[in-house]
XYZ file of C-alpha atoms in Angstrom:
713
model
C 38.426 38.255 15.666
C 37.530 39.763 12.253
C 38.258 43.307 11.373
C 35.265 45.429 12.556
C 34.238 43.347 15.078
C 34.032 44.787 18.895
C 37.036 43.996 20.902
C 36.483 41.569 23.727
C 36.535 42.737 27.339
C 39.780 43.347 29.243
C 39.072 40.490 31.528
C 38.402 38.017 28.983
C 42.156 39.096 27.487
C 43.492 39.111 30.889
C 42.368 35.424 31.623
C 43.542 34.394 28.347
C 47.016 35.289 29.171
C 46.923 33.973 32.687
C 46.911 37.405 34.025
C 45.104 38.311 37.196
C 44.035 41.703 38.557
C 44.483 43.227 41.840
C 43.650 46.171 43.846
C 45.075 47.404 47.108
C 44.030 50.167 49.152
C 46.176 50.947 52.273
C 43.537 53.166 53.633
C 41.300 50.453 54.273
C 43.957 47.786 54.491
C 42.310 45.666 51.951
C 43.393 43.693 48.797
C 40.738 42.708 45.904
C 41.804 40.058 43.656
C 39.638 38.512 40.623
C 39.801 34.651 40.067
C 43.001 34.636 38.136
C 45.038 36.729 40.639
C 43.293 34.536 43.629
C 44.462 31.464 41.855
C 48.172 32.775 41.417
C 48.208 33.552 45.079
C 47.498 29.733 46.002
C 43.589 30.706 46.664
C 40.357 29.090 45.228
C 39.862 30.227 41.620
C 37.164 33.068 42.645
C 36.804 36.905 43.317
C 37.914 37.489 46.674
C 38.925 40.199 49.298
C 41.749 39.716 51.296
C 43.313 41.837 54.457
C 46.831 42.971 54.459
C 47.910 40.184 56.656
C 45.916 37.535 54.903
C 47.913 38.623 51.547
C 51.070 38.985 53.563
C 50.990 35.416 54.463
C 50.873 34.314 51.107
C 54.133 36.311 50.191
C 57.957 35.635 50.828
C 58.627 38.091 53.754
C 61.526 39.744 52.005
C 59.604 40.267 48.925
C 56.785 42.016 50.923
C 59.527 44.450 52.596
C 60.773 44.959 49.020
C 57.273 45.935 47.746
C 56.717 48.734 50.239
C 59.873 50.246 48.964
C 59.175 49.780 45.148
C 55.744 51.658 46.059
C 57.192 54.540 47.534
C 59.909 54.947 44.809
C 57.629 54.497 41.979
C 55.070 57.246 43.536
C 57.930 59.511 44.225
C 59.343 59.205 40.575
C 55.449 58.915 38.740
C 56.458 55.492 37.161
C 55.282 52.127 37.174
C 56.124 49.849 40.158
C 57.304 46.212 39.075
C 58.269 43.499 41.503
C 59.115 39.812 41.069
C 56.974 38.440 44.575
C 57.450 34.431 45.545
C 54.073 32.898 46.458
C 54.299 30.591 49.522
C 52.124 27.696 50.613
C 51.015 27.074 53.972
C 54.437 25.253 54.883
C 56.362 28.026 53.572
C 57.609 26.411 50.600
C 57.760 28.543 47.266
C 55.289 27.285 44.877
C 55.746 30.020 42.221
C 56.958 33.363 41.193
C 54.727 36.249 40.090
C 55.419 39.631 38.314
C 53.369 42.321 39.437
C 53.028 45.708 37.810
C 50.863 48.551 39.031
C 50.405 52.123 39.080
C 50.356 53.420 42.619
C 49.020 56.739 43.667
C 49.320 58.787 47.040
C 46.051 60.522 48.867
C 47.501 63.425 50.740
C 44.057 63.720 52.928
C 43.911 59.957 53.797
C 47.754 59.657 53.940
C 47.230 56.079 52.209
C 48.317 54.610 48.931
C 46.067 53.108 46.036
C 47.285 50.524 43.518
C 45.635 48.680 40.739
C 47.857 46.172 39.049
C 48.585 42.822 37.373
C 49.685 39.341 38.370
C 51.466 37.052 36.137
C 53.500 33.829 36.803
C 57.028 33.801 35.465
C 59.641 31.383 35.516
C 62.239 31.095 38.180
C 65.731 29.746 37.668
C 66.618 26.816 39.761
C 68.474 27.650 42.934
C 72.340 27.272 42.963
C 72.321 28.392 39.154
C 74.191 31.642 38.228
C 70.879 32.798 37.119
C 69.255 31.919 40.143
C 70.779 34.919 41.722
C 68.054 36.994 40.254
C 66.625 39.229 42.868
C 62.907 39.805 44.059
C 62.813 42.921 41.948
C 65.203 41.960 39.205
C 68.116 43.490 40.843
C 70.462 41.335 42.768
C 72.330 44.236 44.936
C 68.855 45.960 45.704
C 67.515 42.869 47.167
C 70.805 41.534 48.949
C 70.847 45.201 50.699
C 67.409 44.942 51.509
C 67.943 41.407 53.139
C 70.905 42.654 54.923
C 69.202 45.525 56.650
C 66.239 43.286 57.671
C 68.721 40.799 59.078
C 70.792 43.243 60.841
C 67.571 44.947 62.419
C 66.450 41.058 63.570
C 69.776 40.280 64.939
C 70.250 43.753 66.776
C 66.932 43.255 68.646
C 67.609 39.634 69.630
C 68.206 39.913 73.703
C 69.313 36.191 74.211
C 71.654 33.409 72.360
C 68.445 31.190 72.174
C 66.670 34.457 69.948
C 69.715 34.854 68.192
C 69.812 31.325 67.124
C 65.796 31.687 66.270
C 66.666 34.928 64.272
C 69.573 33.300 62.292
C 67.339 29.843 61.319
C 64.447 32.434 60.068
C 66.777 34.333 57.669
C 65.871 33.551 53.921
C 68.598 34.828 51.979
C 67.900 36.171 48.601
C 68.174 33.468 45.849
C 69.337 30.865 47.787
C 68.436 29.939 51.417
C 70.075 27.281 53.736
C 68.078 24.511 55.107
C 70.205 23.729 57.914
C 72.452 25.791 60.500
C 74.821 25.122 63.260
C 76.847 27.268 65.503
C 80.011 26.214 67.097
C 81.780 27.659 69.599
C 85.305 27.352 71.342
C 85.916 26.038 74.720
C 89.582 25.506 75.440
C 90.675 23.331 72.426
C 87.247 21.973 71.830
C 84.180 22.798 69.621
C 81.030 23.118 71.412
C 77.601 23.288 69.789
C 76.126 26.649 70.727
C 72.732 25.783 68.759
C 71.521 24.273 65.497
C 68.371 24.275 63.082
C 67.482 21.778 60.350
C 68.722 18.831 62.295
C 66.843 16.342 64.309
C 67.410 16.711 68.083
C 70.680 14.922 69.505
C 72.146 15.032 65.521
C 74.829 17.130 67.145
C 76.195 14.692 69.321
C 79.331 13.581 66.896
C 80.143 16.952 66.674
C 80.058 18.377 70.335
C 83.464 18.389 72.296
C 85.447 17.642 68.973
C 88.951 18.656 69.041
C 89.692 21.996 67.123
C 92.854 19.875 65.609
C 90.107 17.459 63.861
C 89.973 17.481 59.953
C 86.445 19.143 59.959
C 85.838 22.495 58.197
C 84.497 24.106 61.345
C 87.716 22.829 63.194
C 89.706 24.379 60.254
C 87.611 27.708 60.614
C 88.309 28.251 63.937
C 91.937 27.415 63.540
C 92.660 29.603 60.529
C 89.962 32.232 60.866
C 89.077 31.666 57.051
C 85.839 30.589 55.322
C 85.367 27.279 53.722
C 83.251 26.917 50.928
C 82.258 23.494 49.751
C 79.798 23.435 46.764
C 79.318 19.493 46.217
C 79.311 16.487 48.148
C 82.703 15.256 46.234
C 84.497 18.498 47.191
C 83.785 17.737 50.607
C 84.591 14.262 50.784
C 87.904 14.793 48.669
C 88.897 17.684 51.289
C 87.605 16.169 54.434
C 87.676 12.249 53.824
C 87.803 11.482 57.777
C 84.685 13.654 58.518
C 82.844 13.228 55.604
C 80.885 10.116 56.859
C 79.495 12.558 59.590
C 78.230 14.751 57.539
C 77.096 12.364 54.548
C 73.977 10.961 56.128
C 72.168 14.552 56.482
C 72.044 14.387 52.469
C 72.973 18.107 51.819
C 74.717 19.272 48.516
C 76.789 22.345 49.587
C 78.279 23.695 52.514
C 79.374 27.073 53.883
C 81.600 27.129 57.197
C 82.225 30.722 58.181
C 84.353 32.226 60.757
C 82.406 34.447 63.669
C 84.805 36.950 64.405
C 84.725 39.917 66.791
C 87.362 42.639 67.717
C 89.762 40.299 65.710
C 89.331 37.301 67.675
C 87.701 34.112 66.069
C 84.849 32.762 68.842
C 83.286 30.190 66.864
C 82.040 29.136 63.303
C 78.736 29.212 61.642
C 77.869 26.528 59.012
C 75.132 26.987 56.475
C 73.902 23.717 54.480
C 72.120 23.514 51.588
C 69.995 20.984 50.019
C 70.884 21.869 46.587
C 74.015 22.876 44.765
C 75.406 26.529 45.236
C 77.960 27.786 43.343
C 79.094 30.386 46.176
C 79.608 33.184 43.578
C 81.419 36.467 44.750
C 78.011 38.144 45.379
C 76.707 34.911 47.553
C 79.843 34.681 49.762
C 79.650 38.514 50.331
C 76.211 38.168 51.688
C 77.236 34.964 53.776
C 80.193 36.764 55.135
C 78.273 39.679 56.356
C 75.703 37.629 57.904
C 78.313 35.935 59.788
C 79.808 38.985 61.059
C 76.127 40.281 62.308
C 75.615 36.748 63.788
C 79.079 36.792 65.492
C 78.056 40.844 67.055
C 74.704 39.360 68.062
C 76.178 36.414 69.872
C 78.850 38.627 71.539
C 76.052 40.867 72.882
C 73.514 38.192 73.746
C 76.434 36.591 75.855
C 77.459 39.558 77.365
C 73.720 40.407 78.483
C 73.131 36.672 79.783
C 76.767 37.031 81.958
C 75.472 40.526 82.990
C 71.693 38.852 84.192
C 73.711 36.125 86.091
C 75.798 38.641 87.923
C 72.836 40.875 88.770
C 70.990 37.541 89.961
C 73.702 36.757 92.154
C 74.216 40.301 93.640
C 70.552 40.522 94.431
C 70.764 36.970 96.193
C 73.929 37.685 97.875
C 72.813 41.501 99.154
C 69.010 41.151 99.655
C 67.944 39.206 102.598
C 65.102 36.750 103.349
C 62.308 38.134 105.864
C 63.419 35.710 108.594
C 61.165 33.249 110.472
C 57.647 33.626 111.101
C 56.632 36.272 113.772
C 53.395 35.293 115.565
C 51.035 37.877 114.923
C 52.521 39.410 112.397
C 52.878 39.206 108.353
C 55.526 40.619 106.199
C 56.154 40.950 102.508
C 58.909 42.567 100.616
C 59.640 43.439 96.823
C 62.923 44.747 94.991
C 62.338 45.837 91.512
C 65.599 46.981 89.796
C 64.294 49.347 87.192
C 67.076 51.921 86.430
C 69.505 49.987 83.458
C 72.774 49.281 83.734
C 73.910 46.278 85.717
C 70.325 46.150 87.065
C 71.873 46.679 90.632
C 71.854 49.578 92.711
C 71.538 51.426 96.237
C 68.030 50.225 97.522
C 67.651 47.793 100.136
C 65.339 46.491 102.499
C 66.134 44.353 106.013
C 64.489 42.587 108.680
C 66.752 42.202 111.765
C 65.625 40.102 114.868
C 66.757 41.855 117.929
C 68.222 40.803 121.358
C 65.117 41.855 123.335
C 62.995 39.758 121.287
C 61.699 42.591 119.052
C 62.493 43.053 115.514
C 64.003 46.121 113.124
C 62.621 46.925 109.896
C 65.018 48.831 107.661
C 64.804 50.343 104.259
C 66.998 52.556 102.437
C 68.742 53.905 99.363
C 72.382 54.827 98.609
C 73.041 57.634 96.154
C 73.506 56.078 92.711
C 72.794 53.392 90.237
C 75.807 51.511 89.842
C 78.412 48.885 91.333
C 80.003 51.400 93.824
C 76.322 52.276 95.259
C 75.313 48.150 95.427
C 79.042 47.665 97.447
C 78.291 50.545 99.540
C 74.823 49.516 100.240
C 76.188 46.010 101.320
C 78.484 47.329 103.804
C 75.911 49.812 105.159
C 73.406 46.729 105.460
C 76.258 44.627 107.478
C 76.870 47.864 109.602
C 73.261 48.344 110.659
C 72.946 44.691 111.624
C 75.618 44.674 113.830
C 74.735 47.965 115.528
C 71.101 46.316 116.028
C 72.627 43.275 117.099
C 74.341 45.134 120.049
C 71.108 46.173 121.240
C 70.881 49.895 120.496
C 68.000 51.959 120.115
C 66.818 53.092 116.774
C 68.499 56.472 117.085
C 71.772 55.406 118.425
C 71.992 52.708 115.215
C 71.480 55.459 112.772
C 73.893 57.852 114.859
C 76.418 54.819 114.621
C 75.551 54.032 111.048
C 75.948 57.531 109.474
C 79.476 57.520 111.107
C 80.427 54.377 109.509
C 79.000 55.546 106.068
C 81.191 58.377 106.467
C 84.134 56.930 107.225
C 84.104 54.287 104.357
C 82.913 56.999 101.973
C 85.934 59.629 102.285
C 89.291 58.436 100.652
C 92.243 57.586 103.189
C 94.504 60.537 101.740
C 91.692 63.023 102.646
C 90.991 63.610 98.725
C 87.223 63.582 97.803
C 86.232 60.991 95.823
C 82.938 60.224 94.588
C 81.138 60.940 97.689
C 77.709 59.422 98.379
C 74.861 59.745 100.943
C 72.444 57.238 101.836
C 68.782 57.688 103.285
C 67.410 55.185 105.668
C 64.252 54.429 107.829
C 64.779 52.200 110.931
C 61.668 50.942 112.926
C 62.130 48.672 115.923
C 58.721 46.688 116.210
C 57.200 44.927 119.203
C 55.271 42.370 117.878
C 52.992 41.512 120.989
C 51.990 45.559 121.624
C 52.052 46.546 117.965
C 54.448 49.559 119.050
C 56.763 51.076 116.497
C 59.776 53.056 117.241
C 60.980 54.921 114.279
C 64.305 56.725 113.382
C 64.642 58.442 110.094
C 67.605 59.618 107.882
C 66.458 61.626 105.029
C 64.027 58.679 104.172
C 60.303 59.084 103.039
C 57.852 58.699 106.035
C 55.979 55.429 106.681
C 52.527 54.822 105.922
C 49.619 52.795 107.683
C 46.769 51.610 106.085
C 43.990 50.986 108.688
C 41.488 48.245 108.958
C 38.954 49.959 106.971
C 41.212 51.163 103.947
C 42.121 54.452 105.292
C 45.586 55.455 104.669
C 47.504 57.923 106.546
C 51.282 59.061 106.094
C 52.976 58.928 109.694
C 54.923 61.906 109.824
C 58.160 61.035 111.929
C 60.969 62.986 113.263
C 64.233 62.762 111.144
C 67.804 63.888 110.713
C 70.342 64.251 107.633
C 70.861 61.441 105.246
C 73.609 58.900 106.326
C 77.357 59.988 105.498
C 76.986 63.708 105.625
C 77.678 64.651 109.220
C 79.300 61.674 111.134
C 77.878 63.404 114.313
C 74.344 63.703 113.433
C 71.445 62.944 115.849
C 68.223 61.232 115.090
C 65.464 61.642 117.134
C 62.840 58.664 117.741
C 59.158 58.493 116.897
C 56.621 56.349 118.568
C 54.022 54.946 116.457
C 51.259 52.247 117.123
C 50.455 49.478 114.945
C 46.406 48.295 115.595
C 45.368 44.849 114.784
C 44.378 44.734 111.102
C 46.543 47.511 110.189
C 49.371 47.377 107.555
C 52.797 49.622 107.637
C 54.252 50.409 104.291
C 58.077 51.282 103.684
C 59.149 52.190 100.402
C 62.191 54.032 98.508
C 61.210 56.917 96.068
C 61.342 54.462 93.105
C 57.833 53.257 93.992
C 56.603 56.838 93.956
C 58.401 58.927 91.008
C 58.711 56.003 88.271
C 57.068 57.144 85.352
C 57.105 60.859 85.537
C 56.059 61.470 88.684
C 56.931 63.542 91.596
C 56.279 62.757 95.654
C 53.044 64.126 95.617
C 51.597 62.890 92.323
C 53.436 59.453 92.966
C 51.989 59.144 96.744
C 48.082 59.756 95.261
C 48.685 56.751 92.636
C 50.028 54.506 95.359
C 47.537 55.438 97.875
C 44.573 54.503 95.769
C 46.107 51.111 95.397
C 46.415 50.870 99.000
C 42.885 52.069 99.560
C 41.311 49.789 97.220
C 43.309 46.592 97.754
C 41.278 43.824 99.158
C 43.936 40.861 99.139
C 46.316 39.340 101.318
C 49.787 41.195 101.931
C 51.599 39.518 99.331
C 49.143 40.354 96.762
C 48.924 44.072 98.151
C 52.880 43.876 97.513
C 52.369 42.916 93.753
C 49.685 45.341 93.066
C 51.910 48.329 94.167
C 54.716 46.824 91.786
C 52.513 46.521 88.928
C 50.842 50.121 89.507
C 54.218 51.871 88.767
C 55.947 49.175 86.897
C 53.461 46.785 85.279
C 51.518 47.336 82.041
C 49.104 49.639 83.664
C 51.703 52.238 84.736
C 51.334 53.493 81.143
C 47.842 54.874 82.184
C 49.219 56.485 85.209
C 52.003 58.573 83.963
C 53.019 61.822 85.700
C 53.033 65.453 84.737
C 57.095 64.933 84.604
C 58.640 65.093 81.238
C 61.539 63.111 82.716
C 60.375 59.370 82.496
C 63.521 57.421 83.903
C 62.915 54.753 86.164
C 64.417 54.162 89.619
C 64.913 50.903 91.387
C 61.731 49.865 93.667
C 62.069 48.581 97.081
C 58.645 47.520 99.242
C 58.475 46.469 102.871
C 54.907 45.831 104.247
C 53.952 44.705 107.682
C 50.561 43.803 108.821
C 49.313 43.273 112.413
C 46.791 40.317 112.047
C 43.508 41.160 113.899
C 39.959 41.307 113.144
C 40.256 44.026 110.970
C 42.275 42.172 108.053
C 45.324 40.355 107.309
C 43.912 37.318 108.514
C 44.082 34.901 105.597
C 41.792 32.574 107.516
C 38.750 35.016 108.058
C 37.979 35.764 104.017
C 34.745 37.011 103.185
C 32.755 36.063 99.965
C 34.323 38.704 98.161
C 38.082 37.411 99.328
C 38.348 40.131 101.953
C 38.694 39.591 105.590
C 35.614 40.279 107.472
C 35.818 42.221 110.967
C 33.784 40.685 113.903
C 33.465 44.195 114.986
C 33.901 47.574 113.436
C 37.293 48.547 112.880
C 38.897 51.471 115.065
C 40.720 54.160 113.540
C 43.330 55.420 116.054
C 46.149 57.929 115.313
C 48.798 58.828 117.791
C 51.583 61.743 117.560
C 53.638 63.696 119.930
C 54.416 67.092 119.759
C 57.602 68.361 121.622
C 58.230 71.866 123.121
C 61.077 72.289 120.667
C 58.933 71.304 117.649
C 55.928 73.528 117.770
C 55.890 73.470 113.852
C 54.458 69.539 114.379
C 51.005 70.974 115.297
C 50.664 71.699 111.553
C 51.288 67.891 111.059
C 48.797 66.989 113.653
C 46.102 69.345 112.103
C 46.784 67.666 108.478
C 46.768 64.100 109.975
C 43.430 64.523 111.683
C 41.940 65.840 108.394
C 43.416 62.468 106.699
C 41.903 60.531 109.591
C 38.617 62.098 109.158
C 38.437 62.191 105.183
C 35.234 60.712 104.772
C 33.595 62.288 107.726
C 29.960 63.442 106.620
C 30.188 66.855 108.085
C 32.748 69.104 107.099
C 32.068 71.664 109.581
C 32.668 69.207 112.077
C 35.956 68.399 110.615
C 37.119 71.935 110.957
C 36.020 72.169 114.483
C 38.123 69.320 115.376
C 41.061 70.548 113.923
C 40.679 73.859 115.418
C 40.069 72.374 118.822
C 43.232 70.175 118.268
C 45.470 73.142 117.162
C 44.016 74.598 120.660
C 44.738 71.966 122.848
C 48.176 71.206 121.828
C 49.401 74.923 121.669
C 48.070 75.506 125.349
C 50.222 72.468 126.383
C 53.260 74.125 124.416
C 52.512 77.575 125.854
C 51.487 76.826 129.749
C 53.733 73.919 130.657
C 57.092 72.852 130.041
C 56.013 69.181 128.844
C 55.658 67.735 125.308
C 52.037 66.781 124.093
C 50.547 63.489 123.362
C 48.011 63.509 120.782
C 45.480 60.388 120.661
C 42.575 60.271 118.084
C 40.270 57.462 118.081
C 37.077 56.967 115.552
C 34.589 54.280 116.438
C 31.267 53.080 115.097
C 29.649 52.697 111.828
C 29.565 55.372 108.855
C 26.869 57.913 109.635
C 26.786 57.173 113.264
C 30.447 57.463 114.174
C 32.099 58.960 117.254
C 35.908 60.735 117.504
C 37.283 61.060 121.016
C 40.751 63.190 121.116
C 42.860 63.250 124.175
C 45.735 65.695 124.278
C 48.004 64.625 127.456
C 51.122 66.298 129.115
C 53.071 65.720 131.948
C 52.146 68.771 134.020
C 49.718 68.568 137.294
C 48.354 71.947 136.612
C 44.845 71.526 135.692
C 43.397 73.876 133.054
C 40.579 76.738 134.094
C 37.963 78.139 132.228
C 38.446 81.712 131.753
C 36.320 84.954 130.471
C 38.861 86.526 128.506
C 38.105 90.297 127.684
C 37.612 91.563 124.091
C 41.404 92.184 123.661
C 43.016 89.352 125.108
C 45.402 87.080 123.438
C 44.692 83.888 125.260
C 42.116 82.146 127.459
C 39.757 80.873 124.686
C 40.969 77.190 124.600
C 38.293 75.790 126.906
C 35.702 78.109 125.811
C 35.912 77.020 122.274
C 36.077 73.361 123.462
C 32.810 73.755 125.474
C 30.955 75.590 122.327
C 32.042 73.063 119.894
C 32.732 69.758 121.089
C 29.905 67.106 121.740
C 31.086 66.342 125.479
C 34.737 67.081 126.818
C 36.556 66.906 130.090
C 39.872 67.223 131.786
C 41.136 63.723 133.393
C 44.299 63.601 135.999
C 46.664 60.820 135.307
C 49.268 59.140 137.508
C 51.820 61.591 136.051
C 50.056 64.696 134.405
C 46.411 65.005 132.913
C 44.505 64.985 129.777
C 42.151 67.134 127.903
C 39.518 65.546 125.960
C 36.699 65.865 123.954
C 34.456 64.139 121.363
C 32.387 64.959 118.394
C 29.576 62.670 116.919
C 28.530 62.396 113.380
C 24.775 63.793 112.655
C 22.625 61.191 114.092
C 25.151 59.360 116.208
C 23.501 60.402 119.531
């Protein structure tokens, strides 16, 4: 070029200097490179646009982490960002080293970086030479610190021995990386191979079960607790002539054997083998020693976690029962999910107990706490419940005796109060022939029943104090009925409260699953657990800020019938097809001493009629039930039994309600005065019911009435 002639284009100058241009915008996540920069990255020599992921795949992972830190520092100081980057091929090998110089800027609005810079190939010293320690950024110590931070984070996140070994095999040390690794453990006076990488499967055979007194580097490290560095095959052969033939066929040039030490105890050794000579300078030894310490800590944590998981699995297998033999006409399913942390065992349990009468009992409960003590108390309480049930006691007697037993084992012999616990429990005796359930409840959640048409009702049951609080507590019994096609749900509070829910919001979440499910009982159990503990639970979190989890125990019982729970009657959609329209039936006893259960009856009736087309008729039915039950409690000395039954197809249904008592005195319709406080019950029934009547029984009587959906008559 002569004086006065125009200067050549910048691009032409850069190409002649083998320098490429690149542009990176973190807001869009795109990297634009010219033809020369593409060649340096190992791509076809043409201008192209890459994503961050595509670019990152061409760079050494340690270097990519360095780039981010250098950019942030350059923006903060207002200087150029300069880094040395190793370019990798598709097989993970370094093909060249380039130097990048750029001027980064930060957009405060987009919260993104923008860089325009150059790429130029530089000469990288051979591995193992003193100059080979040149760091990615030209600063050895900075590169070493970045590598150790990255390695420490990766090892800390490893949850098993296999994951720790995989992370160790993937570590790329700054300036020198081993091509073979082996981790030795100690069992008695023998070396064991915990894991290895870079060798053929089976190559560890000669080194497994080697005596720690053998003339072998790993054995010496275990004996002395000091590292051994061998920078050449000659030094290996000179120092360990007896075992050199075992190592010679691997074709390596340098070895480092370092102790794996935790709390002052050498638990094993780590071997790093190199395919090229390594001088093992103080800096290199410092990196290897630090990695060995982190590796020892990670292996110890992983081993402790695996031991804990084995202990947990053993406790669960020993404490949780099987559901016993198949019961004709009945289907059972159960789940136990430990989610509260710690040993992953706690006080939740379920059980199915065959009884001498030919019936069986379902039990579900929760001992306070989530620790080994809770698990131990739970095991003792479960055995006691089985023993009392096997003696033939009724549900109320079983819980009364269990409460006394639990109170006894829960108190110290010297009279001082230890860590006192209580337990909630629901005990239900089931007659598989008739479907009659007799329930006794000790502070536990009420059971729920899913009817054949998907309607779900919480069955209110009488209850007493949790077990262990009062050794003389009473537990009244409630009788329920399970119709063909209906399913019974028993659960602990973990199923409802997990994910920031209270009992109310948690029940609404679970109820949706019960109503919408169309599979068999095992699939329903899985669906319930997944709804609160699976990926979908993140979309149904509750209003509470406390999102701690609790153990989950679920027990399902289905009485097979035309309405459902019959695997052999599946329809095209996978759901059981009933031969006739399923019946909704609810039964509730209101005792003289429990007038508050009239409110429970009203609520249960509203749930039974949740999809009734006429809201006014629902209000009428609730009013009439309240009147009929109140009349029994006021005018007789007997308890009242309420039976409500819904039949027919939607839009053409009939509800029949009967209130039965043991009094033989028949009611009479009266004409109360304007100021009278009673006497309007039968008047209201006559005005609001479609039909009604009074029917004498063998002992007592029943008042019944019927309501019809519009169009049913």
